[in-house]
Amino acid sequence: MIWKYPLLLRYLLYIAEGSVWTFGLVGGGLLIGFLIGLSIAVGQVYTKTAKPFLDAYVWFFRSTPLLVLLFLFYWGVFPALGRKLSPLACSIVVLGLRSGAYQSQIFRGAIMSVGESQLMAALALGMSEIKGVLHIVLPQALRISLPGWSNEYAILLKDSAICFALGVIEILTRTRFVVMAAREALIPYFFAGVLFLVLTHVGTKLVQIVYERTKIPGLIWRM
Amino acid sequence: MSNQDITLKVEDLHKSYGSNKVLKGVSFEIRKGEIKIICGPSGTGKSTLLRCLNLLTPPDRGHVWLEGEEITDAGTDIHKVRQKIGFVFQEFNLFKHLTALRNVSIGLEVVKGIKKDEAREIALEQLRKVGLEEHAHKYPGELSGGQKQRVAIARALAMNPVIMFYDEPTSALDPQLIGEVLDVMKKLAKEKITSLVVTHEIGFARSVGDEIMFMTDGRIIERGPPDEVILNPKHEVTRNFFRNITRLYERSEQ
Ligand SMILES: Nc1ncnc2c1ncn2[C@@H]1O[C@H](COP(=O)(O)OP(=O)(O)OP(=O)(O)O)[C@@H](O)[C@H]1O
Ligand SMILES: [Mg+2]
């Protein structure tokens, strides 16, 4: 190995800096996905008319490969709408749209496991359906969703690597640059792998802490 | 008797689920301060009746007036109507993520828009009434069945309803916990809180009930003072029903 250490360090730092972009992809995707997923779940559980459309949305985004979605939206959908997005923005939107489909299923299961009886009690007090869902059902459903949600974070983190295909200079893209420049594959890829591992671990740990903190005394969640 | 004194009036109420006719024309009225008991076999439509009366389930036909106002009118604000009716469920239906105190105060805050501090005071007062002040900070999962049901009663009372509905409030409870809930209900009955109670607790019915309405197959087939209906029923079905209940009752007393 003919690497000089300072150079190696600079390369690895360059890769590590990609975490910022990865975080942008994952954070943005999770946030968009959260808003979409929660809305879909509420719609799927509580409405009749919207349900077929929401089901179709979920079905489409869950059964289309991410890479196809990325190309479809980057080269197809957004240009057709007359709004060409940057690779980063497009990737975030696509990750979010897709994550929303997956997250909706997490939230839907959680909402259903809270059950109808508490909502009925809320209505009996005179709450509107919206208030009942907001004050009674969702606080519980969101807590129940946390484990599934941290899983979604881990999946999204790994999926975000595919955005290198659009040239977003996240961790994997940078690693490939380094590999080409240094003509050395083992250390950079290994480093990238470790980086993903650390990010996954830290993120899921954080969610786990939130989960423990929000535990309700005496209550055992059935999933 | 002026109309002012009639809290709830029900006229020819019908409800079907698909082809299953559950309520086949139910009529009765409850005057202010009265305690009316509904008894009847399982699947007769007692819960359906209560749910139709506070519009949790829309009735198909018939009329209901609450304090002289027809609530089966198309333009009724159903949320306003439900505020005026305290509903106590068989399975308590407490909000599991909230403490006993918050269970009672949330309706005041979210529905009535009462300030947090004031809602808290009212909630504490109600919990004191059902003997649970010292459990105010506990979550439903930390309470016994009897305590849960008492919190549920406090939650309904806090809204200051014009009538209380109870749907078999003690039938999900272990025998040794039934007494504490019935005691609270008796206390409220003595305070003349107008109530419609679905229950098979004949002791309770006889001690505080003004009238028993015996329901079977979607109709009220017999009604009258509790002692009369229980001890001297006119219909065969009623007689069999109370004979069985009394037998069970005596067995559990032994
Ligand atoms: N939401 C519903 N959808 C369809 N059928 C229903 C629904 N709720 C009740 N029913 C039917 O209506 C009938 C009456 O039910 P209801 O719960 O009112 O009886 P009940 O007198 O309260 O019985 P129990 O003493 O067992 O509580 C039953 O045949 C039941 O299957
Ligand atoms: Mg019932």
Short mmCIF file of C-alpha atoms and ligand atoms in Angstrom, two decimals:
data_model
loop_
_atom_site.label_atom_id
_atom_site.label_comp_id
_atom_site.label_asym_id
_atom_site.label_seq_id
_atom_site.Cartn_x
_atom_site.Cartn_y
_atom_site.Cartn_z
CA MET A 1 0.00 0.00 0.00
CA ILE A 2 1.59 3.19 -1.20
CA TRP A 3 -0.73 5.64 0.48
CA LYS A 4 0.62 8.56 2.34
CA TYR A 5 -1.31 8.98 5.58
CA PRO A 6 -2.19 12.66 5.24
CA LEU A 7 -3.63 11.94 1.82
CA LEU A 8 -5.61 8.96 3.11
CA LEU A 9 -7.01 11.09 5.89
CA ARG A 10 -8.07 13.76 3.41
CA TYR A 11 -9.79 11.18 1.26
CA LEU A 12 -11.67 9.69 4.19
CA LEU A 13 -12.68 13.13 5.42
CA TYR A 14 -13.98 13.88 1.95
CA ILE A 15 -16.10 10.71 2.13
CA ALA A 16 -17.27 11.50 5.65
CA GLU A 17 -18.40 14.93 4.50
CA GLY A 18 -20.86 13.08 2.31
CA SER A 19 -22.81 12.33 5.50
CA VAL A 20 -24.14 15.87 5.31
CA TRP A 21 -25.70 15.11 1.96
CA THR A 22 -26.84 11.71 3.10
CA PHE A 23 -28.45 13.36 6.08
CA GLY A 24 -30.16 15.83 3.80
CA LEU A 25 -31.54 13.00 1.70
CA VAL A 26 -32.63 10.92 4.66
CA GLY A 27 -33.92 13.81 6.78
CA GLY A 28 -35.81 15.37 3.89
CA GLY A 29 -37.14 12.01 2.74
CA LEU A 30 -38.25 11.03 6.23
CA LEU A 31 -39.97 14.35 6.81
CA ILE A 32 -41.84 14.37 3.50
CA GLY A 33 -42.59 10.69 3.99
CA PHE A 34 -43.90 11.37 7.49
CA LEU A 35 -46.34 14.01 6.32
CA ILE A 36 -47.50 11.93 3.37
CA GLY A 37 -47.53 8.66 5.31
CA LEU A 38 -49.54 10.02 8.21
CA SER A 39 -52.08 11.66 5.91
CA ILE A 40 -52.47 8.48 3.89
CA ALA A 41 -52.86 6.36 6.99
CA VAL A 42 -55.55 8.63 8.44
CA GLY A 43 -57.29 8.65 5.06
CA GLN A 44 -57.08 4.89 4.71
CA VAL A 45 -58.51 4.22 8.14
CA TYR A 46 -61.14 6.95 8.40
CA THR A 47 -62.41 7.67 4.89
CA LYS A 48 -64.19 5.58 2.34
CA THR A 49 -63.96 7.75 -0.75
CA ALA A 50 -60.25 8.52 -0.67
CA LYS A 51 -59.17 5.01 0.19
CA PRO A 52 -58.92 3.49 -3.33
CA PHE A 53 -56.72 6.37 -4.49
CA LEU A 54 -54.49 6.12 -1.44
CA ASP A 55 -54.23 2.36 -1.87
CA ALA A 56 -53.18 2.90 -5.48
CA TYR A 57 -50.53 5.40 -4.42
CA VAL A 58 -49.10 3.02 -1.84
CA TRP A 59 -49.19 0.13 -4.29
CA PHE A 60 -47.37 2.13 -6.99
CA PHE A 61 -44.57 3.44 -4.80
CA ARG A 62 -44.04 0.17 -3.01
CA SER A 63 -43.83 -1.94 -6.13
CA THR A 64 -41.62 0.28 -8.31
CA PRO A 65 -37.83 0.02 -7.86
CA LEU A 66 -36.30 3.14 -6.38
CA LEU A 67 -33.87 3.56 -9.25
CA VAL A 68 -36.75 3.54 -11.74
CA LEU A 69 -38.57 6.15 -9.64
CA LEU A 70 -35.49 8.37 -9.52
CA PHE A 71 -35.02 8.29 -13.30
CA LEU A 72 -38.73 8.59 -13.91
CA PHE A 73 -39.06 11.74 -11.83
CA TYR A 74 -35.70 13.30 -12.73
CA TRP A 75 -35.88 12.77 -16.48
CA GLY A 76 -39.63 12.35 -16.92
CA VAL A 77 -42.09 13.77 -14.44
CA PHE A 78 -40.44 17.01 -13.38
CA PRO A 79 -39.30 18.07 -16.88
CA ALA A 80 -42.81 17.27 -18.10
CA LEU A 81 -44.14 19.58 -15.40
CA GLY A 82 -41.72 22.20 -16.73
CA ARG A 83 -39.71 22.19 -13.50
CA LYS A 84 -36.38 20.51 -13.73
CA LEU A 85 -35.18 19.91 -10.19
CA SER A 86 -31.59 19.58 -9.03
CA PRO A 87 -30.46 15.99 -8.46
CA LEU A 88 -30.50 16.55 -4.70
CA ALA A 89 -33.98 18.09 -4.59
CA CYS A 90 -35.39 15.46 -6.93
CA SER A 91 -33.84 12.68 -4.86
CA ILE A 92 -35.30 14.05 -1.65
CA VAL A 93 -38.75 14.33 -3.20
CA VAL A 94 -38.61 10.81 -4.61
CA LEU A 95 -37.30 9.31 -1.39
CA GLY A 96 -40.06 11.15 0.46
CA LEU A 97 -42.85 10.07 -1.90
CA ARG A 98 -41.69 6.49 -1.63
CA SER A 99 -41.06 6.54 2.09
CA GLY A 100 -44.56 8.01 2.52
CA ALA A 101 -46.00 4.86 0.99
CA TYR A 102 -44.05 2.68 3.41
CA GLN A 103 -44.60 4.93 6.42
CA SER A 104 -48.35 4.98 5.76
CA GLN A 105 -48.44 1.27 6.44
CA ILE A 106 -46.59 1.71 9.72
CA PHE A 107 -48.99 4.43 10.84
CA ARG A 108 -52.04 2.59 9.59
CA GLY A 109 -51.20 -0.48 11.62
CA ALA A 110 -50.54 1.70 14.65
CA ILE A 111 -53.81 3.62 14.29
CA MET A 112 -55.74 0.38 13.98
CA SER A 113 -54.06 -1.06 17.04
CA VAL A 114 -55.19 1.95 19.10
CA GLY A 115 -58.71 0.78 18.23
CA GLU A 116 -62.07 2.47 17.87
CA SER A 117 -63.30 2.46 21.43
CA GLN A 118 -61.24 5.43 22.62
CA LEU A 119 -62.28 7.47 19.60
CA MET A 120 -65.87 6.62 20.39
CA ALA A 121 -65.36 7.90 23.93
CA ALA A 122 -63.85 11.10 22.53
CA LEU A 123 -66.84 11.61 20.25
CA ALA A 124 -69.18 10.92 23.16
CA LEU A 125 -67.53 13.81 25.02
CA GLY A 126 -68.44 16.04 22.10
CA MET A 127 -65.11 16.12 20.28
CA SER A 128 -65.21 16.31 16.50
CA GLU A 129 -63.69 13.40 14.59
CA ILE A 130 -60.65 15.53 13.76
CA LYS A 131 -60.06 16.53 17.37
CA GLY A 132 -60.53 12.97 18.54
CA VAL A 133 -57.99 11.66 16.07
CA LEU A 134 -55.59 14.51 16.85
CA HIS A 135 -55.78 14.41 20.65
CA ILE A 136 -56.54 10.78 21.37
CA VAL A 137 -55.59 8.46 18.52
CA LEU A 138 -52.47 9.99 16.99
CA PRO A 139 -50.43 10.56 20.16
CA GLN A 140 -50.77 6.86 20.89
CA ALA A 141 -50.37 5.73 17.30
CA LEU A 142 -47.18 7.74 16.85
CA ARG A 143 -45.60 6.12 19.89
CA ILE A 144 -46.58 2.68 18.68
CA SER A 145 -45.06 3.59 15.30
CA LEU A 146 -41.63 4.44 16.65
CA PRO A 147 -39.99 1.01 16.31
CA GLY A 148 -41.28 0.61 12.76
CA TRP A 149 -40.27 4.16 12.06
CA SER A 150 -36.67 3.64 13.17
CA ASN A 151 -36.62 0.69 10.82
CA GLU A 152 -37.75 3.00 8.05
CA TYR A 153 -34.91 5.37 8.92
CA ALA A 154 -32.39 2.55 8.58
CA ILE A 155 -33.85 1.48 5.25
CA LEU A 156 -33.98 5.01 3.90
CA LEU A 157 -30.39 5.61 4.96
CA LYS A 158 -29.25 2.67 2.91
CA ASP A 159 -31.59 3.43 0.02
CA SER A 160 -30.23 6.97 -0.14
CA ALA A 161 -26.99 5.55 -1.51
CA ILE A 162 -28.77 4.84 -4.80
CA CYS A 163 -29.07 8.59 -5.33
CA PHE A 164 -25.48 8.47 -6.55
CA ALA A 165 -27.16 7.47 -9.82
CA LEU A 166 -28.34 11.06 -10.22
CA GLY A 167 -24.96 12.39 -9.16
CA VAL A 168 -25.87 13.57 -5.67
CA ILE A 169 -22.49 13.75 -4.01
CA GLU A 170 -23.43 11.76 -0.94
CA ILE A 171 -21.29 9.13 0.74
CA LEU A 172 -21.30 6.50 -1.97
CA THR A 173 -20.71 8.95 -4.82
CA ARG A 174 -17.73 10.39 -2.99
CA THR A 175 -16.39 6.96 -2.21
CA ARG A 176 -16.46 6.09 -5.90
CA PHE A 177 -14.52 9.29 -6.70
CA VAL A 178 -11.94 8.37 -4.11
CA VAL A 179 -11.66 4.83 -5.43
CA MET A 180 -11.04 6.15 -8.93
CA ALA A 181 -8.51 8.72 -7.81
CA ALA A 182 -6.62 6.49 -5.40
CA ARG A 183 -6.93 3.29 -7.43
CA GLU A 184 -7.74 1.58 -4.19
CA ALA A 185 -11.13 0.06 -3.39
CA LEU A 186 -10.89 -1.82 -0.12
CA ILE A 187 -10.29 0.97 2.39
CA PRO A 188 -12.69 3.56 0.94
CA TYR A 189 -15.60 1.12 0.53
CA PHE A 190 -14.94 -0.38 3.92
CA PHE A 191 -14.92 3.11 5.40
CA ALA A 192 -18.16 3.97 3.63
CA GLY A 193 -19.70 0.78 5.02
CA VAL A 194 -18.62 1.67 8.55
CA LEU A 195 -19.99 5.16 8.11
CA PHE A 196 -23.44 3.82 7.16
CA LEU A 197 -23.27 1.43 10.07
CA VAL A 198 -22.53 4.23 12.53
CA LEU A 199 -25.27 6.44 11.10
CA THR A 200 -27.77 3.61 11.29
CA HIS A 201 -26.82 2.75 14.83
CA VAL A 202 -26.88 6.33 16.13
CA GLY A 203 -30.23 7.06 14.49
CA THR A 204 -32.00 3.93 15.68
CA LYS A 205 -30.53 4.42 19.15
CA LEU A 206 -31.96 7.94 19.28
CA VAL A 207 -35.39 6.71 18.30
CA GLN A 208 -35.12 3.98 20.90
CA ILE A 209 -34.36 6.58 23.57
CA VAL A 210 -37.42 8.58 22.53
CA TYR A 211 -39.45 5.37 22.67
CA GLU A 212 -38.31 4.61 26.20
CA ARG A 213 -38.86 8.19 27.33
CA THR A 214 -42.43 8.24 26.05
CA LYS A 215 -43.40 4.92 27.54
CA ILE A 216 -46.74 5.04 29.33
CA PRO A 217 -46.75 3.51 32.81
CA GLY A 218 -48.75 0.34 33.11
CA LEU A 219 -49.41 0.09 29.42
CA ILE A 220 -48.21 -2.78 27.27
CA TRP A 221 -48.56 -2.14 23.58
CA ARG A 222 -49.95 -4.95 21.55
CA MET A 223 -48.85 -4.81 17.94
CA MET B 1 -96.08 18.11 34.15
CA SER B 2 -94.65 20.77 31.87
CA ASN B 3 -92.43 20.02 28.90
CA GLN B 4 -89.57 21.77 30.66
CA ASP B 5 -89.25 18.84 33.02
CA ILE B 6 -88.77 16.24 30.32
CA THR B 7 -85.06 15.76 29.77
CA LEU B 8 -85.23 13.07 27.12
CA LYS B 9 -88.13 12.04 24.95
CA VAL B 10 -87.89 9.19 22.47
CA GLU B 11 -90.58 8.43 19.94
CA ASP B 12 -90.82 5.39 17.70
CA LEU B 13 -87.10 4.88 17.22
CA HIS B 14 -86.00 2.41 14.54
CA LYS B 15 -82.58 1.15 13.58
CA SER B 16 -81.43 -1.63 11.28
CA TYR B 17 -78.02 -2.92 10.39
CA GLY B 18 -78.56 -4.21 6.86
CA SER B 19 -81.44 -6.63 7.08
CA ASN B 20 -81.00 -7.02 10.83
CA LYS B 21 -83.77 -4.96 12.46
CA VAL B 22 -82.31 -4.04 15.83
CA LEU B 23 -84.69 -1.34 17.12
CA LYS B 24 -88.32 -1.75 16.12
CA GLY B 25 -90.01 1.33 17.50
CA VAL B 26 -88.82 2.36 20.93
CA SER B 27 -90.60 5.14 22.81
CA PHE B 28 -90.18 6.50 26.32
CA GLU B 29 -89.36 9.66 28.20
CA ILE B 30 -87.22 10.58 31.15
CA ARG B 31 -88.09 13.45 33.42
CA LYS B 32 -85.51 15.59 35.12
CA GLY B 33 -83.94 13.78 38.07
CA GLU B 34 -85.31 10.38 37.09
CA ILE B 35 -83.27 7.20 36.99
CA LYS B 36 -84.50 4.77 34.35
CA ILE B 37 -83.20 1.26 34.04
CA ILE B 38 -83.11 -0.79 30.86
CA CYS B 39 -82.86 -4.56 31.13
CA GLY B 40 -83.06 -7.26 28.55
CA PRO B 41 -81.33 -10.25 26.99
CA SER B 42 -78.07 -9.98 25.07
CA GLY B 43 -78.36 -8.76 21.48
CA THR B 44 -81.67 -7.03 22.12
CA GLY B 45 -80.43 -3.64 21.02
CA LYS B 46 -79.76 -1.92 24.37
CA SER B 47 -76.33 -0.59 23.36
CA THR B 48 -77.64 0.32 19.93
CA LEU B 49 -80.43 2.32 21.60
CA LEU B 50 -77.98 4.33 23.72
CA ARG B 51 -75.71 4.95 20.74
CA CYS B 52 -78.66 6.12 18.64
CA LEU B 53 -79.76 8.47 21.40
CA ASN B 54 -76.47 10.36 21.47
CA LEU B 55 -76.11 10.04 17.69
CA LEU B 56 -72.96 7.93 17.75
CA THR B 57 -75.07 5.79 15.44
CA PRO B 58 -77.64 7.53 13.25
CA PRO B 59 -81.14 6.17 13.85
CA ASP B 60 -83.16 5.25 10.75
CA ARG B 61 -86.52 6.56 11.86
CA GLY B 62 -88.18 8.19 14.84
CA HIS B 63 -87.61 11.28 16.94
CA VAL B 64 -85.52 12.19 19.93
CA TRP B 65 -85.81 15.38 21.95
CA LEU B 66 -83.21 16.47 24.45
CA GLU B 67 -84.46 19.21 26.77
CA GLY B 68 -87.25 19.95 24.33
CA GLU B 69 -84.99 20.29 21.30
CA GLU B 70 -85.33 17.73 18.56
CA ILE B 71 -81.87 16.25 18.02
CA THR B 72 -82.98 13.97 15.21
CA ASP B 73 -83.45 17.10 13.07
CA ALA B 74 -81.13 17.34 10.08
CA GLY B 75 -79.59 20.62 11.22
CA THR B 76 -78.56 19.41 14.67
CA ASP B 77 -75.02 20.07 15.86
CA ILE B 78 -74.23 16.53 16.98
CA HIS B 79 -71.13 17.57 18.89
CA LYS B 80 -73.20 19.97 21.01
CA VAL B 81 -75.74 17.21 21.67
CA ARG B 82 -73.09 14.72 22.75
CA GLN B 83 -71.58 17.28 25.13
CA LYS B 84 -74.87 17.29 26.99
CA ILE B 85 -74.95 13.50 27.37
CA GLY B 86 -72.48 11.76 29.65
CA PHE B 87 -71.68 8.31 28.29
CA VAL B 88 -70.19 5.53 30.38
CA PHE B 89 -69.09 2.48 28.44
CA GLN B 90 -68.97 -1.14 29.48
CA GLU B 91 -65.24 -1.35 28.74
CA PHE B 92 -64.45 2.10 30.24
CA ASN B 93 -62.79 3.35 27.01
CA LEU B 94 -60.35 5.52 28.94
CA PHE B 95 -57.68 7.40 27.00
CA LYS B 96 -54.71 5.16 27.65
CA HIS B 97 -52.01 7.76 27.10
CA LEU B 98 -53.44 10.20 29.63
CA THR B 99 -53.45 10.22 33.42
CA ALA B 100 -56.73 9.92 35.28
CA LEU B 101 -56.69 13.70 35.72
CA ARG B 102 -56.06 14.40 32.03
CA ASN B 103 -58.71 11.85 31.07
CA VAL B 104 -61.20 14.01 32.92
CA SER B 105 -59.84 17.41 31.92
CA ILE B 106 -59.20 16.89 28.21
CA GLY B 107 -62.86 17.16 27.25
CA LEU B 108 -63.12 20.42 29.17
CA GLU B 109 -60.10 21.84 27.36
CA VAL B 110 -60.62 20.50 23.87
CA VAL B 111 -64.41 20.63 23.68
CA LYS B 112 -65.38 23.44 26.03
CA GLY B 113 -62.26 25.53 25.60
CA ILE B 114 -61.74 25.87 29.34
CA LYS B 115 -58.27 27.02 30.43
CA LYS B 116 -55.87 24.34 31.57
CA ASP B 117 -55.71 25.38 35.23
CA GLU B 118 -59.44 25.70 35.59
CA ALA B 119 -60.01 22.38 33.78
CA ARG B 120 -57.57 20.80 36.20
CA GLU B 121 -59.51 22.10 39.18
CA ILE B 122 -62.81 20.83 37.82
CA ALA B 123 -61.24 17.46 37.02
CA LEU B 124 -59.80 17.13 40.52
CA GLU B 125 -63.18 18.00 41.98
CA GLN B 126 -64.84 15.27 39.89
CA LEU B 127 -62.19 12.72 40.83
CA ARG B 128 -62.76 13.60 44.47
CA LYS B 129 -66.45 12.91 43.93
CA VAL B 130 -65.73 9.36 42.77
CA GLY B 131 -63.13 8.89 45.50
CA LEU B 132 -60.05 8.89 43.28
CA GLU B 133 -58.33 12.17 44.06
CA GLU B 134 -55.18 10.44 45.25
CA HIS B 135 -54.98 8.45 42.00
CA ALA B 136 -55.21 11.50 39.76
CA HIS B 137 -51.64 11.16 38.47
CA LYS B 138 -51.98 7.49 37.51
CA TYR B 139 -52.42 6.16 34.01
CA PRO B 140 -55.33 3.82 33.15
CA GLY B 141 -52.89 0.91 32.96
CA GLU B 142 -52.08 1.47 36.63
CA LEU B 143 -55.69 1.40 37.82
CA SER B 144 -58.01 -1.48 38.69
CA GLY B 145 -61.16 -2.04 36.64
CA GLY B 146 -63.34 -0.45 39.28
CA GLN B 147 -61.10 2.59 39.47
CA LYS B 148 -61.05 2.88 35.68
CA GLN B 149 -64.82 2.89 35.54
CA ARG B 150 -64.97 5.54 38.24
CA VAL B 151 -62.56 7.70 36.24
CA ALA B 152 -64.84 7.19 33.23
CA ILE B 153 -67.81 8.35 35.30
CA ALA B 154 -65.86 11.42 36.45
CA ARG B 155 -64.86 12.13 32.85
CA ALA B 156 -68.50 12.11 31.76
CA LEU B 157 -69.70 14.14 34.77
CA ALA B 158 -67.05 16.81 34.29
CA MET B 159 -68.77 17.95 31.12
CA ASN B 160 -71.78 18.82 33.25
CA PRO B 161 -74.23 16.78 31.17
CA VAL B 162 -78.00 17.05 31.42
CA ILE B 163 -78.26 13.25 31.44
CA MET B 164 -75.96 10.30 32.04
CA PHE B 165 -76.04 7.11 29.98
CA TYR B 166 -74.52 3.97 31.42
CA ASP B 167 -74.10 0.90 29.21
CA GLU B 168 -73.65 -2.10 31.48
CA PRO B 169 -71.06 -0.21 33.52
CA THR B 170 -70.26 -3.14 35.81
CA SER B 171 -70.42 -6.16 33.55
CA ALA B 172 -66.74 -6.03 32.60
CA LEU B 173 -65.72 -5.96 36.26
CA ASP B 174 -64.61 -8.65 38.68
CA PRO B 175 -67.37 -9.29 41.26
CA GLN B 176 -65.41 -7.71 44.10
CA LEU B 177 -65.00 -4.44 42.14
CA ILE B 178 -68.65 -4.00 41.19
CA GLY B 179 -69.64 -2.57 44.57
CA GLU B 180 -67.40 0.49 44.43
CA VAL B 181 -68.80 1.50 41.03
CA LEU B 182 -72.40 0.91 42.08
CA ASP B 183 -71.78 2.97 45.21
CA VAL B 184 -70.68 5.93 43.10
CA MET B 185 -73.68 5.50 40.84
CA LYS B 186 -76.04 5.34 43.81
CA LYS B 187 -74.50 8.51 45.21
CA LEU B 188 -75.10 10.29 41.91
CA ALA B 189 -78.65 8.94 41.81
CA LYS B 190 -79.27 10.45 45.24
CA GLU B 191 -78.05 13.77 43.83
CA LYS B 192 -80.84 13.43 41.28
CA ILE B 193 -78.59 13.27 38.26
CA THR B 194 -80.91 12.21 35.46
CA SER B 195 -79.76 8.82 34.20
CA LEU B 196 -80.52 6.08 31.73
CA VAL B 197 -78.86 2.91 32.93
CA VAL B 198 -78.52 -0.37 31.07
CA THR B 199 -77.74 -2.86 33.79
CA HIS B 200 -78.63 -6.26 35.15
CA GLU B 201 -77.76 -5.30 38.72
CA ILE B 202 -81.23 -5.77 40.14
CA GLY B 203 -80.16 -4.62 43.59
CA PHE B 204 -79.15 -1.28 42.12
CA ALA B 205 -82.29 -1.12 39.99
CA ARG B 206 -84.53 -1.72 42.99
CA SER B 207 -82.77 0.70 45.30
CA VAL B 208 -82.45 3.75 43.02
CA GLY B 209 -84.40 3.04 39.82
CA ASP B 210 -87.63 4.96 39.24
CA GLU B 211 -88.68 2.64 36.46
CA ILE B 212 -87.46 -0.48 34.69
CA MET B 213 -87.98 -0.83 30.98
CA PHE B 214 -87.63 -4.41 29.86
CA MET B 215 -86.43 -4.71 26.30
CA THR B 216 -86.40 -7.71 24.07
CA ASP B 217 -86.06 -8.10 20.34
CA GLY B 218 -85.85 -4.38 19.66
CA ARG B 219 -88.90 -3.36 21.67
CA ILE B 220 -89.72 -2.33 25.21
CA ILE B 221 -92.30 -4.97 26.12
CA GLU B 222 -92.83 -4.16 29.76
CA ARG B 223 -92.22 -1.24 32.08
CA GLY B 224 -93.03 -0.17 35.56
CA PRO B 225 -91.64 0.35 39.06
CA PRO B 226 -88.59 -1.93 39.58
CA ASP B 227 -90.11 -4.06 42.33
CA GLU B 228 -93.20 -4.71 40.30
CA VAL B 229 -91.40 -5.63 37.08
CA ILE B 230 -88.81 -7.77 38.83
CA LEU B 231 -91.05 -9.53 41.34
CA ASN B 232 -94.29 -9.65 39.45
CA PRO B 233 -93.68 -9.43 35.70
CA LYS B 234 -96.54 -9.72 33.25
CA HIS B 235 -94.71 -11.41 30.40
CA GLU B 236 -93.27 -14.88 30.29
CA VAL B 237 -89.97 -13.63 28.79
CA THR B 238 -89.59 -11.04 31.52
CA ARG B 239 -90.31 -13.58 34.22
CA ASN B 240 -87.76 -16.06 32.86
CA PHE B 241 -85.19 -13.35 32.43
CA PHE B 242 -85.42 -12.08 35.99
CA ARG B 243 -85.66 -15.58 37.40
CA ASN B 244 -82.34 -16.44 35.77
CA ILE B 245 -80.74 -13.17 36.82
CA THR B 246 -81.94 -13.59 40.40
CA ARG B 247 -80.56 -17.10 40.51
CA LEU B 248 -77.15 -15.92 39.27
CA TYR B 249 -77.30 -13.03 41.68
CA GLU B 250 -77.99 -15.24 44.67
CA ARG B 251 -75.26 -17.64 43.65
CA SER B 252 -72.69 -14.87 43.59
CA GLU B 253 -73.95 -13.55 46.93
CA GLN B 254 -73.22 -16.87 48.61
N1 LIG C 1 -72.08 -1.68 14.34
C1 LIG C 1 -72.88 -2.74 14.10
N2 LIG C 1 -72.96 -3.27 12.86
C2 LIG C 1 -73.79 -4.31 12.62
N3 LIG C 1 -74.56 -4.90 13.53
C3 LIG C 1 -74.52 -4.43 14.79
C4 LIG C 1 -73.69 -3.32 15.14
N4 LIG C 1 -73.85 -3.07 16.45
C5 LIG C 1 -74.75 -3.98 16.90
N5 LIG C 1 -75.15 -4.79 15.91
C6 LIG C 1 -76.16 -5.86 16.02
O1 LIG C 1 -77.31 -5.33 16.64
C7 LIG C 1 -77.87 -6.25 17.52
C8 LIG C 1 -78.03 -5.61 18.88
O2 LIG C 1 -76.75 -5.34 19.44
P1 LIG C 1 -76.56 -4.53 20.78
O3 LIG C 1 -75.12 -4.45 21.04
O4 LIG C 1 -77.32 -3.25 20.69
O5 LIG C 1 -77.27 -5.49 21.83
P2 LIG C 1 -77.27 -5.38 23.41
O6 LIG C 1 -78.68 -5.45 23.83
O7 LIG C 1 -76.48 -4.20 23.85
O8 LIG C 1 -76.54 -6.72 23.84
P3 LIG C 1 -75.52 -7.00 25.06
O9 LIG C 1 -76.36 -7.23 26.27
O10 LIG C 1 -74.83 -8.26 24.63
O11 LIG C 1 -74.62 -5.83 25.18
C9 LIG C 1 -76.99 -7.47 17.52
O12 LIG C 1 -77.57 -8.43 16.66
C10 LIG C 1 -75.70 -6.97 16.94
O13 LIG C 1 -75.07 -8.01 16.22
MG MG C 2 -74.66 -3.93 24.93
#
